[in-house]
XYZ file of C-alpha atoms in Angstrom:
270
model
C -16.186 1.942 -24.786
C -14.590 5.317 -23.862
C -10.838 5.891 -23.814
C -10.804 9.228 -21.982
C -13.366 11.601 -20.515
C -12.091 15.156 -19.978
C -13.534 18.538 -19.151
C -15.817 20.656 -21.278
C -16.243 24.189 -19.959
C -19.773 24.467 -21.360
C -21.168 21.456 -19.466
C -22.201 21.446 -15.810
C -23.106 17.746 -15.787
C -22.409 14.696 -17.919
C -24.386 11.447 -17.734
C -23.301 8.009 -18.865
C -26.253 5.653 -18.379
C -27.325 2.131 -19.335
C -24.053 1.285 -21.089
C -22.339 -2.096 -21.275
C -19.070 -3.225 -22.840
C -17.834 -6.720 -23.603
C -14.082 -6.573 -24.032
C -10.824 -8.332 -24.702
C -8.051 -5.765 -24.375
C -4.428 -6.666 -25.152
C -1.665 -4.165 -24.409
C 2.133 -4.303 -24.301
C 2.849 -0.717 -23.260
C 2.076 1.752 -20.492
C -1.625 2.665 -20.501
C -4.557 3.650 -18.323
C -7.126 0.950 -18.974
C -10.700 0.198 -17.959
C -13.420 -2.072 -19.299
C -15.864 0.833 -19.774
C -13.734 3.997 -19.434
C -9.962 4.318 -19.474
C -9.511 7.578 -17.580
C -11.619 10.453 -16.241
C -9.712 13.739 -15.960
C -11.577 16.972 -15.306
C -11.936 19.681 -12.676
C -15.287 21.102 -13.838
C -18.870 19.898 -13.737
C -20.173 16.588 -12.479
C -20.017 13.119 -13.981
C -22.750 10.541 -13.326
C -22.194 6.906 -14.314
C -25.413 4.969 -13.707
C -26.427 1.356 -14.507
C -23.295 0.526 -16.471
C -21.166 -2.609 -16.633
C -18.232 -4.358 -18.270
C -17.422 -8.002 -18.905
C -14.427 -9.767 -20.432
C -10.673 -9.565 -19.851
C -7.695 -7.193 -19.862
C -4.296 -8.670 -20.758
C -1.132 -6.619 -20.304
C 2.168 -8.086 -21.494
C 4.049 -9.567 -18.547
C 7.242 -7.977 -19.906
C 5.760 -4.475 -19.775
C 7.905 -1.446 -18.967
C 8.778 -0.558 -15.390
C 6.651 2.631 -15.364
C 3.562 0.589 -16.201
C 4.399 -2.003 -13.574
C 4.209 0.755 -10.963
C 0.966 2.217 -12.350
C -2.241 1.556 -10.406
C -4.574 2.858 -13.102
C -6.039 -0.368 -14.439
C -9.581 -1.314 -13.409
C -12.344 -3.651 -14.502
C -14.821 -0.815 -15.139
C -12.706 2.375 -14.967
C -8.945 2.821 -15.016
C -8.778 6.082 -13.055
C -10.897 9.014 -11.858
C -8.897 12.176 -11.183
C -10.122 15.591 -9.940
C -13.812 15.208 -10.736
C -17.040 15.314 -8.739
C -18.837 12.112 -9.645
C -21.514 9.582 -8.764
C -21.091 5.951 -9.796
C -24.208 3.949 -8.981
C -25.660 0.508 -9.788
C -22.634 -0.524 -11.831
C -20.562 -3.701 -11.935
C -17.534 -5.328 -13.514
C -16.847 -8.971 -14.284
C -13.614 -8.208 -16.153
C -10.662 -10.483 -15.385
C -7.289 -8.732 -15.250
C -3.928 -10.274 -16.134
C -0.960 -7.989 -15.487
C 2.122 -7.390 -13.368
C 1.430 -4.174 -11.460
C -1.363 -2.419 -9.626
C -4.993 -3.131 -10.493
C -8.491 -2.908 -9.046
C -11.392 -5.196 -9.880
C -13.777 -2.231 -10.305
C -11.631 0.941 -10.450
C -7.849 1.214 -10.515
C -7.392 4.618 -8.855
C -9.738 7.292 -7.480
C -8.250 10.674 -6.537
C -11.293 12.932 -6.679
C -13.175 15.208 -4.323
C -16.912 14.664 -3.778
C -17.091 11.232 -5.385
C -19.696 8.661 -4.331
C -19.706 4.991 -5.345
C -23.019 3.348 -4.448
C -24.389 -0.181 -4.890
C -21.614 -1.421 -7.177
C -19.592 -4.606 -7.306
C -16.692 -6.465 -8.898
C -16.628 -10.207 -9.449
C -13.452 -11.318 -11.161
C -10.034 -12.936 -11.200
C -6.729 -11.058 -11.110
C -3.428 -12.720 -11.956
C 0.063 -11.222 -11.764
C 2.543 -9.604 -9.383
C 2.235 -6.131 -7.845
C -0.485 -4.570 -5.682
C -4.051 -5.779 -6.162
C -7.336 -4.555 -4.669
C -10.488 -6.608 -5.220
C -12.705 -3.532 -5.681
C -10.205 -0.654 -6.029
C -6.459 -0.407 -5.823
C -6.208 3.143 -4.444
C -8.992 5.487 -3.299
C -8.582 9.077 -2.074
C -11.480 11.259 -0.852
C -14.530 9.178 -1.782
C -17.682 7.770 -0.202
C -18.315 4.087 -0.864
C -21.682 2.662 0.180
C -23.202 -0.823 -0.223
C -20.517 -2.155 -2.554
C -18.751 -5.498 -2.641
C -16.103 -7.637 -4.302
C -16.011 -11.352 -4.984
C -12.424 -11.874 -5.960
C -9.781 -14.452 -6.813
C -6.182 -13.159 -6.803
C -3.138 -15.184 -7.816
C 0.555 -14.260 -7.850
C 0.224 -10.842 -6.190
C 3.123 -9.260 -4.342
C 0.594 -7.586 -1.992
C -3.186 -7.800 -2.026
C -6.410 -6.778 -0.303
C -9.903 -8.130 -0.824
C -11.675 -4.770 -1.195
C -9.248 -1.822 -1.426
C -5.470 -1.837 -1.222
C -4.953 1.772 -0.021
C -7.480 4.362 1.215
C -7.024 8.005 2.248
C -9.806 10.231 3.664
C -12.649 7.930 2.659
C -15.969 6.876 4.134
C -16.786 3.196 3.571
C -20.060 1.754 4.861
C -22.058 -1.453 4.421
C -19.532 -3.101 2.115
C -17.991 -6.568 2.008
C -15.357 -8.673 0.293
C -15.366 -12.404 -0.386
C -11.775 -13.434 -1.060
C -9.685 -16.274 -2.427
C -6.182 -14.797 -2.392
C -2.685 -16.182 -2.900
C -0.060 -13.514 -2.262
C 3.614 -13.206 -1.363
C 3.167 -10.704 1.467
C 1.352 -7.553 2.694
C -2.222 -8.855 2.739
C -5.633 -7.956 4.139
C -9.102 -9.420 3.789
C -10.651 -5.978 3.296
C -8.196 -3.025 3.215
C -4.406 -3.157 3.352
C -3.804 0.458 4.449
C -6.857 2.288 5.845
C -6.662 6.038 6.501
C -10.402 6.729 6.582
C -13.695 5.685 8.175
C -14.909 2.069 7.829
C -18.250 1.014 9.305
C -20.689 -1.920 9.131
C -18.549 -3.939 6.736
C -17.036 -7.420 6.668
C -14.667 -9.811 4.901
C -14.867 -13.564 4.359
C -12.854 -16.245 2.589
C -9.227 -17.400 2.632
C -5.762 -15.895 2.164
C -2.708 -18.084 1.501
C 0.828 -16.651 1.794
C 3.015 -18.229 -0.902
C 6.396 -16.549 -0.277
C 9.133 -19.203 -0.551
C 11.682 -17.174 1.442
C 11.563 -18.502 4.994
C 13.451 -15.442 6.293
C 10.919 -12.949 4.852
C 8.946 -10.750 7.258
C 5.287 -11.614 6.580
C 2.724 -8.927 7.474
C -1.051 -8.779 7.134
C -4.473 -8.756 8.747
C -7.704 -10.674 8.367
C -9.628 -7.421 7.864
C -7.178 -4.482 7.766
C -3.399 -4.370 7.526
C -2.576 -0.884 8.863
C -5.357 1.177 10.492
C -4.866 4.940 10.909
C -8.442 6.038 11.673
C -11.842 4.548 12.561
C -13.156 1.000 12.184
C -16.553 0.391 13.742
C -19.078 -2.492 13.757
C -17.081 -4.666 11.347
C -15.999 -8.299 11.337
C -13.866 -10.807 9.464
C -14.083 -14.571 9.039
C -11.045 -14.707 6.735
C -8.774 -17.734 7.256
C -5.036 -17.046 6.963
C -2.715 -19.866 5.871
C 1.074 -20.013 5.476
C 2.684 -22.213 2.834
C 5.795 -22.693 5.056
C 6.898 -21.781 8.613
C 8.351 -18.269 8.449
C 10.926 -16.970 10.922
C 9.234 -13.581 11.345
C 5.562 -12.661 11.101
C 3.450 -9.662 12.069
C -0.108 -10.864 11.554
C -3.374 -9.845 13.178
C -6.566 -11.842 12.942
C -8.500 -8.595 12.472
C -5.922 -5.739 12.253
C -2.186 -6.163 11.837
C -1.109 -2.671 12.960
C -3.301 -0.149 14.826
C -1.476 3.150 14.390
C -1.530 6.154 16.748
C -4.901 7.838 16.171
C -6.595 4.619 15.103
C -9.914 3.731 16.747
C -11.658 0.346 16.779
C -15.062 -0.385 18.307
C -17.475 -3.328 18.214
C -15.380 -5.416 15.811
C -14.718 -9.163 15.665
C -12.530 -11.807 14.065
C -14.537 -15.020 13.889
C -12.357 -17.858 12.702
């Protein structure tokens, strides 16, 4: 629907409301892609995205260039949000994503101050290698409230049911329902959590498919690496191995609680 949203010095606020896109996007080169908006880049004003959605599929050539393989800016609704104050509310994506490289079921990458994502969800399938996050791939400095992902991931190098990497975020009352097959580096909810997570949960199954018996397999049923606070959360995620590996570092709830991490009133029920 929109390729790029960028700043306009004369506007204090921009509203995108009641919009829906039905897509089939095919690409064979490096691009920032989203089912509704490709990229948001601005340092002025405020952007509100309310009651919007996207449905369909994004296909990126499996022989894409290396720089695109490393990109995380592909998302079911929005590819990336950079340097903008924004509210995204009552939105959803049912866009399936087929690509080798980073991707998020709802947003690929958020790196924006004063951004709130409220009552949104992603329900989709993602296929291909690289890092995958069921709701977002990477989120920096955002508040996420009452959101969820229902996700199927196949062929990922590393994967998480809700968000792959978070930095300085507040996540509350969210959940992920997962069906994941991945080579390594997995989590039912967040792979690397450097923020606050409260009153959230993960359910479903993760299967490790790495065929190298000597590989070091790492992951957690809820969080992989925890740097800050996790409170009043639980996981019922089942973890299965396709073969017997020589070395594993796996936690039913958290794989690695780092110095400064804090966990209270949490459970792994499996």
